Tab-separated table of C-alpha atoms in Angstrom:
chain	number	residue	atom	x	y	z
A	24	MET	CA	6.281	-8.778	22.901
A	25	HIS	CA	5.651	-6.956	26.184
A	26	ASP	CA	9.325	-6.406	26.853
A	27	LEU	CA	10.090	-5.499	23.211
A	28	ILE	CA	7.313	-2.909	23.010
A	29	LYS	CA	8.356	-1.423	26.351
A	30	LYS	CA	11.911	-1.177	25.093
A	31	ALA	CA	10.812	0.266	21.686
A	32	VAL	CA	9.435	3.360	23.416
A	33	HIS	CA	12.997	4.619	23.656
A	34	ASP	CA	15.064	2.153	21.587
A	35	ASP	CA	15.302	2.345	17.817
A	36	GLU	CA	16.634	-1.163	17.404
A	37	ALA	CA	13.698	-2.646	19.288
A	38	ALA	CA	11.289	-0.672	17.068
A	39	ILE	CA	13.110	-1.945	13.943
A	40	ALA	CA	12.872	-5.517	15.248
A	41	ILE	CA	9.073	-5.175	15.863
A	42	SER	CA	8.586	-3.694	12.399
A	43	LYS	CA	10.166	-6.732	10.783
A	44	MET	CA	8.396	-9.482	12.737
A	45	ASP	CA	4.997	-11.109	12.386
A	46	LYS	CA	2.720	-9.506	14.997
A	47	ASP	CA	-0.070	-11.009	17.027
A	48	VAL	CA	-2.833	-8.459	17.506
A	49	GLY	CA	-3.695	-9.517	21.041
A	50	SER	CA	-0.067	-9.360	22.174
A	51	VAL	CA	0.426	-5.850	20.753
A	52	VAL	CA	-2.783	-4.457	22.297
A	53	ASP	CA	-2.031	-6.175	25.603
A	54	ALA	CA	1.502	-4.813	25.777
A	55	ILE	CA	0.409	-1.248	24.953
A	56	SER	CA	-2.361	-1.427	27.532
A	57	GLU	CA	0.381	-1.500	30.211
A	58	LEU	CA	2.098	1.668	29.012
A	59	SER	CA	1.508	5.104	30.456
A	60	LEU	CA	0.004	7.824	28.270
A	61	GLU	CA	3.451	9.426	27.840
A	62	GLU	CA	5.023	6.095	26.860
A	63	THR	CA	2.160	5.403	24.476
A	64	MET	CA	2.665	8.728	22.656
A	65	LYS	CA	6.424	8.151	22.334
A	66	LEU	CA	5.849	4.630	20.974
A	67	GLY	CA	3.288	5.809	18.407
A	68	MET	CA	5.630	8.552	17.155
A	69	GLN	CA	8.480	6.034	16.957
A	70	PHE	CA	6.443	3.988	14.487
A	71	LYS	CA	5.451	7.041	12.471
A	72	ARG	CA	9.103	7.570	11.467
A	73	PHE	CA	10.569	6.513	8.174
A	74	PRO	CA	10.937	3.613	7.393
A	75	LEU	CA	8.802	2.043	10.118
A	76	GLY	CA	5.579	3.680	8.982
A	77	CYS	CA	3.933	6.600	7.242
A	78	ASP	CA	5.286	9.981	8.425
A	79	LEU	CA	2.757	12.103	6.524
A	80	THR	CA	0.117	14.106	8.419
A	81	GLU	CA	-2.892	15.063	6.326
A	82	VAL	CA	-6.563	15.951	6.274
A	83	VAL	CA	-9.201	14.262	4.140
A	84	ALA	CA	-12.324	16.307	3.458
A	85	GLY	CA	-15.922	15.197	3.405
A	86	THR	CA	-17.402	17.571	0.832
A	87	CYS	CA	-20.971	16.327	0.566
A	88	ALA	CA	-24.294	16.187	2.370
A	89	SER	CA	-27.649	15.017	1.095
A	90	ASP	CA	-29.206	18.486	1.211
A	91	LEU	CA	-26.473	20.343	-0.673
A	92	GLU	CA	-27.036	21.889	-4.086
A	93	LEU	CA	-24.995	20.257	-6.833
A	94	MET	CA	-23.128	23.523	-7.375
A	95	ASP	CA	-22.129	23.672	-3.707
A	96	LEU	CA	-20.901	20.103	-3.751
A	97	LEU	CA	-18.755	20.740	-6.811
A	98	GLY	CA	-17.433	23.964	-5.315
A	99	ASN	CA	-16.501	22.121	-2.106
A	100	CYS	CA	-14.668	19.526	-4.157
A	101	ARG	CA	-12.741	22.177	-6.085
A	102	LEU	CA	-11.686	23.869	-2.832
A	103	SER	CA	-10.481	20.528	-1.362
A	104	ASP	CA	-8.536	19.969	-4.610
A	105	PHE	CA	-6.925	23.425	-4.382
A	106	ILE	CA	-5.556	22.729	-0.927
A	107	GLY	CA	-4.618	19.152	-1.684
A	108	ALA	CA	-7.065	17.387	0.624
A	109	PRO	CA	-8.225	14.009	-0.715
A	110	ILE	CA	-12.037	13.847	-0.939
A	111	HIS	CA	-14.038	11.492	1.284
A	112	ILE	CA	-17.229	10.576	-0.606
A	113	CYS	CA	-20.378	9.643	1.285
A	114	ALA	CA	-22.058	7.591	-1.471
A	115	TYR	CA	-25.550	8.069	-0.037
A	116	ALA	CA	-25.189	11.858	-0.269
A	117	PHE	CA	-23.990	11.734	-3.885
A	118	ALA	CA	-27.002	9.554	-4.688
A	119	ASP	CA	-29.397	11.918	-2.851
A	120	ILE	CA	-27.999	14.950	-4.637
A	121	GLY	CA	-28.188	13.122	-7.932
A	122	GLU	CA	-31.858	12.241	-7.356
A	123	LYS	CA	-32.637	15.894	-6.660
A	124	PHE	CA	-31.009	16.985	-9.947
A	125	GLY	CA	-32.215	14.177	-12.226
A	126	MET	CA	-28.962	12.203	-12.187
A	127	THR	CA	-27.692	8.930	-10.754
A	128	GLY	CA	-25.227	8.941	-7.887
A	129	LEU	CA	-22.602	7.568	-10.274
A	130	GLU	CA	-23.119	10.498	-12.616
A	131	VAL	CA	-22.450	12.898	-9.713
A	132	MET	CA	-19.304	10.879	-8.912
A	133	GLU	CA	-18.220	11.204	-12.562
A	134	LYS	CA	-18.678	14.999	-12.430
A	135	VAL	CA	-16.453	15.219	-9.379
A	136	HIS	CA	-13.879	12.920	-10.928
A	137	GLU	CA	-13.668	15.207	-13.949
A	138	ILE	CA	-12.786	18.372	-11.980
A	139	VAL	CA	-10.340	17.254	-9.311
A	140	ASP	CA	-6.877	15.680	-9.239
A	141	VAL	CA	-6.804	14.511	-5.606
A	142	PRO	CA	-7.669	10.935	-4.649
A	143	LEU	CA	-11.342	10.012	-4.074
A	144	ASP	CA	-12.168	7.896	-1.065
A	145	LEU	CA	-15.493	6.061	-1.299
A	146	ASP	CA	-17.531	5.357	1.873
A	147	HIS	CA	-21.073	4.311	2.823
A	148	PHE	CA	-20.954	1.729	0.054
A	149	GLY	CA	-22.407	-1.718	0.381
A	150	GLU	CA	-23.492	-4.886	-1.362
A	151	ASN	CA	-26.001	-2.966	-3.525
A	152	GLY	CA	-23.643	-0.085	-4.291
A	153	ALA	CA	-24.341	3.342	-2.841
A	154	MET	CA	-26.166	2.979	0.470
A	155	ARG	CA	-29.459	4.869	0.672
A	156	LEU	CA	-30.613	6.178	4.017
A	157	PRO	CA	-33.865	7.743	5.286
A	158	ARG	CA	-33.883	11.466	5.796
A	159	ASN	CA	-33.665	11.213	9.604
A	160	ILE	CA	-30.260	9.622	9.156
A	161	SER	CA	-28.924	11.474	6.119
A	162	GLY	CA	-29.800	14.765	7.825
A	163	CYS	CA	-28.796	13.643	11.308
A	164	GLY	CA	-27.942	16.479	13.668
A	165	GLY	CA	-25.198	14.478	15.397
A	166	GLU	CA	-26.947	13.851	18.687
A	167	CYS	CA	-24.493	11.145	19.745
A	168	TYR	CA	-21.459	13.346	19.304
A	169	ASN	CA	-23.172	16.371	20.808
A	170	GLU	CA	-24.522	14.580	23.846
A	171	GLY	CA	-21.250	12.957	24.603
A	172	PRO	CA	-22.010	9.842	26.680
A	173	ALA	CA	-20.527	6.596	25.552
A	174	PHE	CA	-22.750	4.552	23.245
A	175	THR	CA	-22.654	1.171	21.591
A	176	GLU	CA	-25.165	2.209	18.952
A	177	CYS	CA	-27.161	5.250	17.796
A	178	PRO	CA	-28.866	6.826	20.855
A	179	ARG	CA	-32.076	7.227	18.782
A	180	GLU	CA	-31.928	3.568	17.667
A	181	ARG	CA	-32.111	4.416	13.964
A	182	ILE	CA	-28.830	3.089	12.615
A	183	HIS	CA	-28.569	1.029	10.449
A	184	GLU	CA	-31.781	1.738	8.512
A	185	ARG	CA	-31.514	1.374	4.772
A	186	LEU	CA	-33.753	2.185	1.786
A	187	ILE	CA	-33.013	-1.054	0.015
A	188	ASP	CA	-35.423	-0.497	-2.912
A	189	LYS	CA	-33.618	2.706	-3.820
A	190	GLU	CA	-30.253	0.952	-3.552
A	191	LEU	CA	-31.377	-1.812	-5.910
A	192	GLU	CA	-32.489	0.755	-8.534
A	193	GLN	CA	-28.852	1.703	-9.123
A	194	LYS	CA	-27.153	-1.538	-8.225
A	195	ASP	CA	-25.837	-1.980	-11.771
A	196	ASP	CA	-23.616	1.055	-11.227
A	197	LYS	CA	-21.815	-0.671	-8.324
A	198	GLU	CA	-18.542	-1.413	-10.028
A	199	GLY	CA	-18.555	1.974	-11.808
A	200	TRP	CA	-18.203	3.750	-8.474
A	201	ILE	CA	-15.269	1.528	-7.486
A	202	LYS	CA	-13.469	2.141	-10.767
A	203	LEU	CA	-13.518	5.909	-10.216
A	204	ALA	CA	-12.416	5.710	-6.600
A	205	SER	CA	-8.843	5.689	-5.324
A	206	SER	CA	-9.821	3.804	-2.148
A	207	VAL	CA	-12.883	2.290	-0.555
A	208	ALA	CA	-13.861	2.386	3.129
A	209	VAL	CA	-15.567	-0.480	4.859
A	210	ASN	CA	-16.858	-0.836	8.400
A	211	VAL	CA	-16.131	-3.693	10.839
A	212	THR	CA	-17.771	-2.154	13.917
A	213	SER	CA	-20.685	-4.544	13.579
A	214	GLU	CA	-18.275	-7.224	14.834
A	215	GLN	CA	-17.103	-5.126	17.781
A	216	SER	CA	-20.573	-4.839	19.395
A	217	GLY	CA	-21.923	-2.135	17.111
A	218	SER	CA	-24.368	-4.275	15.150
A	219	GLY	CA	-26.744	-1.318	14.903
A	220	HIS	CA	-23.988	1.136	14.016
A	221	ALA	CA	-22.862	-0.424	10.729
A	222	ALA	CA	-23.801	-2.788	7.931
A	223	PRO	CA	-23.090	-6.534	8.475
A	224	LEU	CA	-19.535	-7.751	8.007
A	225	ARG	CA	-20.482	-9.577	4.783
A	226	GLU	CA	-20.915	-6.166	3.081
A	227	ALA	CA	-17.500	-5.014	4.243
A	228	GLU	CA	-15.999	-8.250	2.925
A	229	ASP	CA	-17.793	-7.831	-0.395
A	230	ILE	CA	-16.585	-4.272	-0.955
A	231	ALA	CA	-13.071	-4.966	0.231
A	232	LYS	CA	-12.846	-7.822	-2.238
A	233	LEU	CA	-14.179	-5.626	-5.005
A	234	GLY	CA	-11.717	-2.894	-4.114
A	235	LYS	CA	-8.846	-5.328	-4.311
A	236	LYS	CA	-10.126	-6.580	-7.678
A	237	TYR	CA	-9.677	-3.096	-9.139
A	238	GLY	CA	-6.420	-2.350	-7.330
A	239	LYS	CA	-7.900	0.181	-4.908
A	240	GLY	CA	-6.789	0.872	-1.358
A	241	VAL	CA	-9.015	-0.528	1.368
A	242	GLU	CA	-9.774	1.389	4.595
A	243	SER	CA	-11.258	-0.410	7.594
A	244	ILE	CA	-13.332	1.628	10.057
A	245	MET	CA	-13.315	0.345	13.681
A	246	PHE	CA	-14.079	2.015	16.963
A	247	VAL	CA	-12.268	2.210	20.315
A	248	GLY	CA	-15.148	0.662	22.144
A	249	ASP	CA	-14.062	-0.861	25.442
A	250	GLY	CA	-10.420	-0.225	24.576
A	251	TYR	CA	-9.322	-3.817	24.818
A	252	ASP	CA	-11.320	-6.854	23.604
A	253	GLU	CA	-13.232	-4.803	21.048
A	254	VAL	CA	-10.032	-3.152	19.834
A	255	ILE	CA	-8.492	-6.577	19.286
A	256	ILE	CA	-11.562	-7.711	17.334
A	257	GLY	CA	-11.448	-4.518	15.254
A	258	PHE	CA	-7.831	-5.028	14.271
A	259	GLU	CA	-8.279	-8.729	13.607
A	260	LYS	CA	-11.265	-8.187	11.301
A	261	SER	CA	-9.490	-5.318	9.544
A	262	ILE	CA	-6.495	-7.432	8.781
A	263	GLU	CA	-8.662	-10.405	7.749
A	264	ILE	CA	-10.469	-8.348	5.053
A	265	GLY	CA	-7.164	-7.064	3.685
A	266	ALA	CA	-7.325	-3.467	4.889
A	267	ASP	CA	-4.451	-1.147	4.023
A	268	VAL	CA	-5.530	1.759	6.189
A	269	VAL	CA	-6.987	1.547	9.727
A	270	VAL	CA	-9.571	4.214	10.615
A	271	VAL	CA	-10.249	4.597	14.340
A	272	GLU	CA	-13.513	6.100	15.558
A	273	GLY	CA	-13.594	7.573	19.044
A	274	GLY	CA	-16.085	10.127	20.354
A	275	PRO	CA	-19.199	8.530	21.817
A	276	PHE	CA	-17.942	5.160	20.551
A	277	ASN	CA	-14.993	5.305	22.956
A	278	ARG	CA	-16.232	3.702	26.166
A	279	CYS	CA	-12.918	3.611	28.010
A	280	GLU	CA	-12.795	4.887	31.557
A	281	ASN	CA	-9.936	7.181	30.434
A	282	ALA	CA	-11.112	8.066	26.920
A	283	THR	CA	-8.033	10.133	25.993
A	284	GLU	CA	-5.653	7.349	26.990
A	285	GLY	CA	-7.815	4.689	25.327
A	286	PHE	CA	-7.856	6.541	22.046
A	287	ALA	CA	-4.087	7.182	22.132
A	288	LYS	CA	-3.373	3.498	22.851
A	289	THR	CA	-5.603	2.377	19.944
A	290	ILE	CA	-3.764	4.766	17.624
A	291	ALA	CA	-0.359	3.557	18.839
A	292	ALA	CA	-1.395	-0.055	18.304
A	293	ALA	CA	-2.655	0.839	14.831
A	294	ARG	CA	0.723	2.391	14.042
A	295	ILE	CA	2.270	-1.046	14.539
A	296	LEU	CA	-0.518	-3.175	13.040
A	297	ALA	CA	-1.850	-1.223	10.003
A	298	PRO	CA	-0.629	-3.138	6.936
A	299	GLY	CA	-0.328	0.061	4.855
A	300	LYS	CA	1.118	2.119	7.685
A	301	VAL	CA	-1.645	4.767	7.467
A	302	VAL	CA	-3.703	5.417	10.583
A	303	ALA	CA	-6.760	7.696	10.372
A	304	THR	CA	-9.659	8.855	12.440
A	305	ASN	CA	-13.141	9.581	11.089
A	306	GLY	CA	-14.585	10.689	14.420
A	307	ALA	CA	-12.847	11.933	17.558
A	308	TYR	CA	-13.354	14.652	20.114
A	309	GLU	CA	-10.750	17.431	20.269
A	310	HIS	CA	-8.938	15.858	23.233
A	311	GLU	CA	-8.763	12.550	21.322
A	312	VAL	CA	-7.515	14.212	18.117
A	313	ARG	CA	-4.734	15.966	20.010
A	314	ALA	CA	-3.678	12.840	21.899
A	315	GLY	CA	-3.980	10.838	18.675
A	316	LEU	CA	-1.730	13.215	16.758
A	317	ARG	CA	0.869	12.908	19.513
A	318	SER	CA	0.570	9.092	19.289
A	319	GLY	CA	1.213	8.772	15.571
A	320	LEU	CA	-2.177	9.555	13.943
A	321	ASN	CA	-1.481	10.768	10.428
A	322	MET	CA	-4.872	11.264	8.763
A	323	VAL	CA	-7.910	13.128	10.060
A	324	ILE	CA	-11.160	12.858	8.098
A	325	THR	CA	-12.992	16.147	8.520
A	326	GLY	CA	-15.613	18.012	6.515
A	327	PHE	CA	-17.521	20.947	5.146
A	328	PRO	CA	-20.702	22.287	6.799
A	329	LYS	CA	-23.563	19.707	6.832
A	330	ASN	CA	-21.176	16.823	6.211
A	331	HIS	CA	-21.103	14.614	9.289
A	332	HIS	CA	-17.325	14.548	9.408
A	333	GLY	CA	-17.502	18.323	9.788
A	334	TYR	CA	-18.489	17.952	13.441
A	335	MET	CA	-17.254	14.471	14.271
A	336	CYS	CA	-13.591	15.444	14.576
A	337	GLY	CA	-12.126	18.245	16.659
A	338	TYR	CA	-15.175	19.353	18.668
A	339	GLU	CA	-16.174	18.504	22.250
A	340	PRO	CA	-19.575	17.394	23.602
A	341	GLY	CA	-22.036	20.239	23.601
A	342	THR	CA	-20.463	21.817	20.515
A	343	ALA	CA	-20.333	18.868	18.079
A	344	ARG	CA	-23.347	19.193	15.857
A	345	ARG	CA	-24.303	19.218	12.206
A	346	GLY	CA	-23.474	22.390	10.330
A	347	LYS	CA	-19.955	22.776	11.698
A	348	PHE	CA	-17.075	23.476	9.253
A	349	GLY	CA	-14.532	21.098	10.719
A	350	LEU	CA	-11.825	21.420	8.072
A	351	PRO	CA	-10.268	24.753	9.219
A	352	ARG	CA	-10.531	23.720	12.873
A	353	ILE	CA	-8.634	20.489	12.256
A	354	ILE	CA	-5.991	22.365	10.267
A	355	GLN	CA	-5.553	24.691	13.240
A	356	ILE	CA	-5.370	21.831	15.723
A	357	ILE	CA	-2.673	20.089	13.628
A	358	ASN	CA	-0.667	23.320	13.518
A	359	GLU	CA	-0.960	23.829	17.268
A	360	GLU	CA	0.311	20.284	17.840
A	361	PHE	CA	3.096	20.526	15.246
A	362	PRO	CA	3.971	24.211	14.939
A	363	ASN	CA	6.164	25.472	12.101
A	364	ARG	CA	5.989	22.169	10.167
A	365	GLY	CA	3.967	23.279	7.173
A	366	LEU	CA	1.230	20.767	7.964
A	367	PRO	CA	-1.052	19.247	6.989
A	368	ALA	CA	0.233	17.917	3.703
A	369	GLN	CA	-0.680	20.133	0.778
A	370	LYS	CA	-1.147	19.600	-2.928
A	371	HIS	CA	2.545	20.024	-3.754
A	372	ASP	CA	3.335	17.245	-1.234
A	373	LEU	CA	0.815	14.916	-2.927
A	374	LEU	CA	2.280	15.811	-6.348
A	375	ALA	CA	5.769	14.897	-5.159
A	376	ILE	CA	4.564	11.492	-3.902
A	377	ALA	CA	2.506	10.895	-7.081
A	378	THR	CA	5.613	11.682	-9.155
A	379	ALA	CA	7.668	9.246	-7.096
A	380	VAL	CA	4.982	6.611	-7.656
A	381	LYS	CA	4.943	7.311	-11.405
A	382	LEU	CA	8.742	6.935	-11.587
A	383	ALA	CA	8.809	3.737	-9.521
A	384	GLY	CA	5.834	2.181	-11.312
A	385	PRO	CA	2.829	0.670	-9.570
A	386	GLU	CA	4.433	-2.743	-9.540
A	387	ASN	CA	7.391	-1.510	-7.448
A	388	ILE	CA	5.489	0.207	-4.636
A	389	TYR	CA	3.413	-0.852	-1.641
A	390	PRO	CA	2.709	-3.684	-1.053
A	391	HIS	CA	5.928	-4.602	-2.968
A	392	LYS	CA	8.887	-4.835	-0.622
A	393	ILE	CA	12.594	-4.218	-0.984
A	394	GLY	CA	14.298	-5.974	1.861
A	395	ASP	CA	12.182	-5.777	4.991
A	396	TYR	CA	10.043	-2.784	4.013
A	397	ALA	CA	7.299	-1.959	1.569
A	398	ILE	CA	8.071	0.872	-0.828
A	399	GLY	CA	5.977	3.730	0.382
A	400	ASP	CA	2.685	3.128	2.128
A	401	ALA	CA	-1.014	2.990	1.343
A	402	HIS	CA	-0.891	6.598	0.139
A	403	TRP	CA	1.358	5.574	-2.705
A	404	ALA	CA	-1.052	2.854	-3.847
A	405	THR	CA	-4.099	5.153	-3.761
A	406	LEU	CA	-2.378	7.918	-5.683
A	407	VAL	CA	-2.020	5.491	-8.614
A	408	ASN	CA	-5.807	5.766	-9.006
A	409	SER	CA	-5.984	9.555	-9.238
A	410	ARG	CA	-6.065	12.070	-12.064
A	411	MET	CA	-3.034	13.674	-10.451
A	412	TYR	CA	-1.010	10.547	-11.191
A	413	GLU	CA	-2.439	10.172	-14.700
A	414	ASN	CA	-1.429	13.749	-15.643
A	415	ILE	CA	2.251	13.567	-14.535
A	416	ASN	CA	4.888	13.653	-17.236
A	417	LEU	CA	8.292	12.388	-16.077
A	418	LYS	CA	11.564	14.113	-16.848
A	419	HIS	CA	13.387	10.766	-16.738
A	420	SER	CA	11.923	7.264	-16.614
A	421	LEU	CA	13.305	4.475	-14.403
A	422	ASP	CA	14.566	2.762	-17.542
A	423	ASP	CA	16.483	5.935	-18.509
A	424	LEU	CA	18.261	5.885	-15.169
A	425	VAL	CA	19.095	2.177	-15.425
A	426	LYS	CA	20.692	2.741	-18.870
A	427	LEU	CA	22.806	5.614	-17.550
A	428	ALA	CA	24.075	3.504	-14.669
A	429	ASP	CA	25.543	0.608	-16.622
A	430	GLY	CA	29.032	-0.127	-15.297
A	431	LYS	CA	29.385	3.169	-13.445
A	432	THR	CA	29.498	4.134	-9.794
A	433	ILE	CA	26.254	5.915	-8.947
A	434	ALA	CA	25.571	8.384	-6.149
A	435	LEU	CA	21.926	8.629	-5.129
A	436	HIS	CA	21.336	11.872	-3.229
A	437	GLY	CA	18.384	11.287	-0.936
A	438	GLY	CA	17.891	8.083	1.028
A	439	ARG	CA	14.176	7.569	0.935
A	440	PHE	CA	12.099	5.163	-1.100
A	441	ILE	CA	12.966	6.377	-4.631
A	442	SER	CA	16.622	5.642	-3.974
A	443	TRP	CA	15.638	2.124	-2.912
A	444	VAL	CA	13.786	1.516	-6.186
A	445	ILE	CA	16.625	2.883	-8.315
A	446	ALA	CA	19.206	0.926	-6.317
A	447	GLU	CA	17.258	-2.315	-6.809
A	448	LYS	CA	16.985	-1.731	-10.560
A	449	ILE	CA	20.669	-0.910	-11.120
A	450	ASP	CA	21.984	-3.538	-8.694
A	451	LYS	CA	23.064	-6.051	-11.347
A	452	GLN	CA	24.895	-3.418	-13.415
A	453	VAL	CA	27.062	-1.764	-10.799
A	454	ASP	CA	29.548	-2.774	-8.106
A	455	GLU	CA	28.955	0.157	-5.754
A	456	ILE	CA	26.027	2.409	-4.960
A	457	ILE	CA	26.641	5.489	-2.840
A	458	ILE	CA	23.660	6.938	-0.962
A	459	SER	CA	23.790	10.344	0.753
A	460	ASP	CA	21.313	11.838	3.163
A	461	VAL	CA	21.699	14.523	5.833
A	462	ASP	CA	19.406	12.606	8.153
A	463	LYS	CA	21.520	9.922	9.835
A	464	TRP	CA	18.440	7.846	10.820
A	465	VAL	CA	17.281	7.710	7.187
A	466	LEU	CA	20.746	6.996	5.873
A	467	ASP	CA	21.581	4.234	8.355
A	468	ASN	CA	18.292	2.412	7.830
A	469	THR	CA	18.489	2.745	4.050
A	470	VAL	CA	22.037	1.424	3.868
A	471	ALA	CA	21.295	-1.465	6.269
A	472	ASN	CA	18.130	-2.517	4.438
A	473	LEU	CA	19.603	-2.321	0.972
A	474	GLN	CA	22.857	-4.043	1.912
A	475	ASP	CA	20.855	-6.989	3.228
A	476	CYS	CA	19.025	-7.565	-0.064
A	477	LEU	CA	21.252	-6.258	-2.909
A	478	ASP	CA	24.516	-7.562	-4.381
A	479	ALA	CA	26.235	-4.196	-4.873
A	480	THR	CA	28.197	-2.613	-2.042
A	481	ILE	CA	26.039	0.102	-0.459
A	482	ILE	CA	28.035	3.025	0.841
A	483	GLY	CA	26.469	5.643	3.094
A	484	GLU	CA	27.585	9.268	3.028
A	485	MET	CA	26.022	12.222	4.830
A	486	ASP	CA	27.638	14.867	2.681
A	487	ASP	CA	26.351	15.273	-0.900
A	488	LYS	CA	29.626	16.743	-2.237
A	489	THR	CA	31.710	13.893	-0.813
A	490	ALA	CA	29.286	11.348	-2.299
A	491	ALA	CA	29.365	13.000	-5.708
A	492	GLY	CA	33.179	13.133	-5.659
A	493	LYS	CA	33.257	9.298	-5.355
A	494	ALA	CA	30.782	8.685	-8.173
A	495	ASP	CA	30.642	8.819	-11.961
A	496	ILE	CA	27.006	9.934	-11.996
A	497	SER	CA	24.930	11.698	-9.395
A	498	ILE	CA	21.154	11.441	-9.235
A	499	ALA	CA	19.028	13.668	-6.984
A	500	SER	CA	16.685	10.865	-5.956
A	501	SER	CA	13.840	12.957	-4.613
A	502	THR	CA	10.732	14.333	-6.237
A	503	MET	CA	10.339	17.058	-3.621
A	504	ILE	CA	11.414	20.375	-5.170
A	505	PRO	CA	13.121	21.853	-2.060
A	506	VAL	CA	15.209	18.670	-1.622
A	507	LYS	CA	16.159	18.661	-5.318
A	508	GLU	CA	17.181	22.327	-5.164
A	509	ASN	CA	19.272	21.700	-2.076
A	510	VAL	CA	21.108	18.866	-3.798
A	511	LEU	CA	21.779	21.020	-6.910
A	512	ARG	CA	23.356	23.747	-4.814
A	513	LYS	CA	25.961	21.233	-3.717
A	514	VAL	CA	26.071	19.043	-6.834
A	515	PRO	CA	25.176	21.224	-9.847
A	516	ASN	CA	25.552	18.432	-12.396
A	517	ALA	CA	23.251	16.004	-10.605
A	518	ILE	CA	20.489	14.396	-12.742
A	519	THR	CA	17.133	15.430	-11.449
A	520	LEU	CA	13.767	13.642	-11.499
A	521	VAL	CA	11.656	16.806	-11.481
């Protein structure tokens, strides 16, 4: 593994080989520990490319805090929805706001669910449902992040206090919260040495199991810690509980001698190890966020004023404190790291993915594989559980496309995952499938993967006009409007999905 990972920094074939093999956590972490920071960043970005991993870069917004007015919470959620940022729900805050306004936490969750289309990510949720925390925690000023030294637990020794009686009062609502969520976050840091930083592992296991029961994505929160043994434990526990997304916390919970390098190496390892190919951070200083983004990080959980994620990402010690509005700062940091890319992902990007998911059908996407790769990533699975997905009306169904293809030569314009699903479904009815894509990396990997697992002859063609000229029917196999329009300029009679 050492030699292969070293080679994969610069070699596509080595990266492809790693992506297809069973991976031992310790070997991956050990190999990456020997890389330089520059090599680590190159490796992480290698594994962010299609089809090795998730190449999306997005923000997720924490919209709530215990001392917000209900109107402010709902307004924050609407604003997140407008810009297409999935909403990270701190269950204790929803429950506290509900108590203030004569509602249960679940009723607050229902109100939010009614007004937004973006996915809802549920956190701070345990064996009794919504966690309830004393005011000195729910209103925490962020001393650990502001002070900046490395910690194993809360510097004021107050985590993990719980108001169990209050939790038990609304325990019957536990599954109701899960049903409304798109994904659930659990915490494994108690196994990494942070026994005072998080609930016991049994609660993470309980919620992960419940999330899987209802088909929700599972996110596992771990910290960088010592950068080696504790990182290995974090990944191992995350995989054991069935996590799709790995969330890496740095900041004061990064005790590495070189914190920037330690964070980058943990992100790069997560790029290789995360089952759902989505790697996030819920807490990282600005220098960590920047290094993480260059190492393949593709989701930053940030927040509105008073929400703890508002200060936990993108600020440095001495400036990271409660009340910060982290969302615009993180958007600016992403744009400084990736200028002129139109990042982070916006609502139209989520709609395009949700439409692709609707066309493919939940049974044909992650964790379902075609050949060596899952179709899409954890984002695809979580979007199934969103109002955005529910409200999409398709121009053509997958069955429609299969009927059109019977006995004909089909050109699929666009080589990403939708073309894979269509190709698999029409495979028994055609002799040849032509796939075109202007990106040679996408085209070559698509053709190679499909040819290994389908009976039809898969023909790659970079030029859309040439591909269409060889086919009876052309399908613009992308749900992204700019890509569709580009195909239509070259192939005006192509069947479109949107």
